[in-house]
XYZ file of C-alpha atoms in Angstrom:
73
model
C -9.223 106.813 -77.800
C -6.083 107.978 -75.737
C -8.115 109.334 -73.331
C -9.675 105.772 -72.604
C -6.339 104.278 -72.384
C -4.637 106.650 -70.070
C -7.123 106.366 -67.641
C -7.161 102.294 -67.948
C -3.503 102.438 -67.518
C -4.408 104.575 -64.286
C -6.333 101.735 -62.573
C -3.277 99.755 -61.963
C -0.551 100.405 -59.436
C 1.628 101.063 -62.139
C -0.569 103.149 -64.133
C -0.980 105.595 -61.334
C 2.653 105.642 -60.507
C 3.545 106.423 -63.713
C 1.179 109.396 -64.023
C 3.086 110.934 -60.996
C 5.672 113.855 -61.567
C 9.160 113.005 -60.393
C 8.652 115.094 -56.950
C 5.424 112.857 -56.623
C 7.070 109.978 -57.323
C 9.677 110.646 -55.191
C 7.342 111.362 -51.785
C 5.259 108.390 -52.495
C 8.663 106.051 -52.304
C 9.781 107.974 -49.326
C 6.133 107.412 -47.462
C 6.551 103.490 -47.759
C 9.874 103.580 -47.128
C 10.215 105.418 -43.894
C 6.531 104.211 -43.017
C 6.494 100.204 -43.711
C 10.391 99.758 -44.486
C 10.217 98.908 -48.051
C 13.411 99.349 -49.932
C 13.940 101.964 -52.292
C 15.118 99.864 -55.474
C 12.233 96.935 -54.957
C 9.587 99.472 -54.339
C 10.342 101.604 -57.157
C 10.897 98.559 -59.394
C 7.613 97.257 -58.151
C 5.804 100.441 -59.110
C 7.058 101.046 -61.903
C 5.693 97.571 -63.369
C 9.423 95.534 -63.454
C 8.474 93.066 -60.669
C 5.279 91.708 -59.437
C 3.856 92.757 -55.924
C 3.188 89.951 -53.263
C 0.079 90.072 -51.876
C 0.454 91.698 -48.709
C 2.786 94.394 -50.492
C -0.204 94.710 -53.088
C -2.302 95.624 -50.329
C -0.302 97.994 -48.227
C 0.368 100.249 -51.363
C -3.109 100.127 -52.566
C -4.694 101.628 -49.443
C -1.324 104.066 -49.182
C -2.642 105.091 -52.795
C -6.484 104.939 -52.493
C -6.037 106.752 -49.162
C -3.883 109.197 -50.326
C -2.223 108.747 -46.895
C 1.376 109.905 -48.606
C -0.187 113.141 -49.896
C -0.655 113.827 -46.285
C 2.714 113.815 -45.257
């Protein structure tokens, strides 16, 4: 039963980013900051679930994440 739940959680934005370890976490904020100008404090707060995403933002960090263009960095 936890099983099924972690991996729901997983499917969303914030789900994924909270599965991350805190050097992960840390290169993923650094990719969209220095790569599409994002702020540290509204990204973070943003991925972590605090504060909604607007729809272009939505995008941008779903194909950064789907992509795994930060991994490649």
């Amino acid at each position: 039963m936890q099983e099924k739940e972690v991996k729901k959680r997983a499917l969303t934005i914030e789900g994924y980013y909270a599965t991350l370890s805190k050097k992960e976490k840390s290169q993923l904020i650094q990719f969209l900051m220095n790569k599409y100008g994002f702020c540290y404090n509204t990204v973070q707060q943003k991925l972590s679930g605090r504060t909604k995403f607007n729809p272009r933002d939505l995008l941008v960090v779903q194909t950064v994440i789907n992509q795994s263009l930060w991994k490649s960095k």
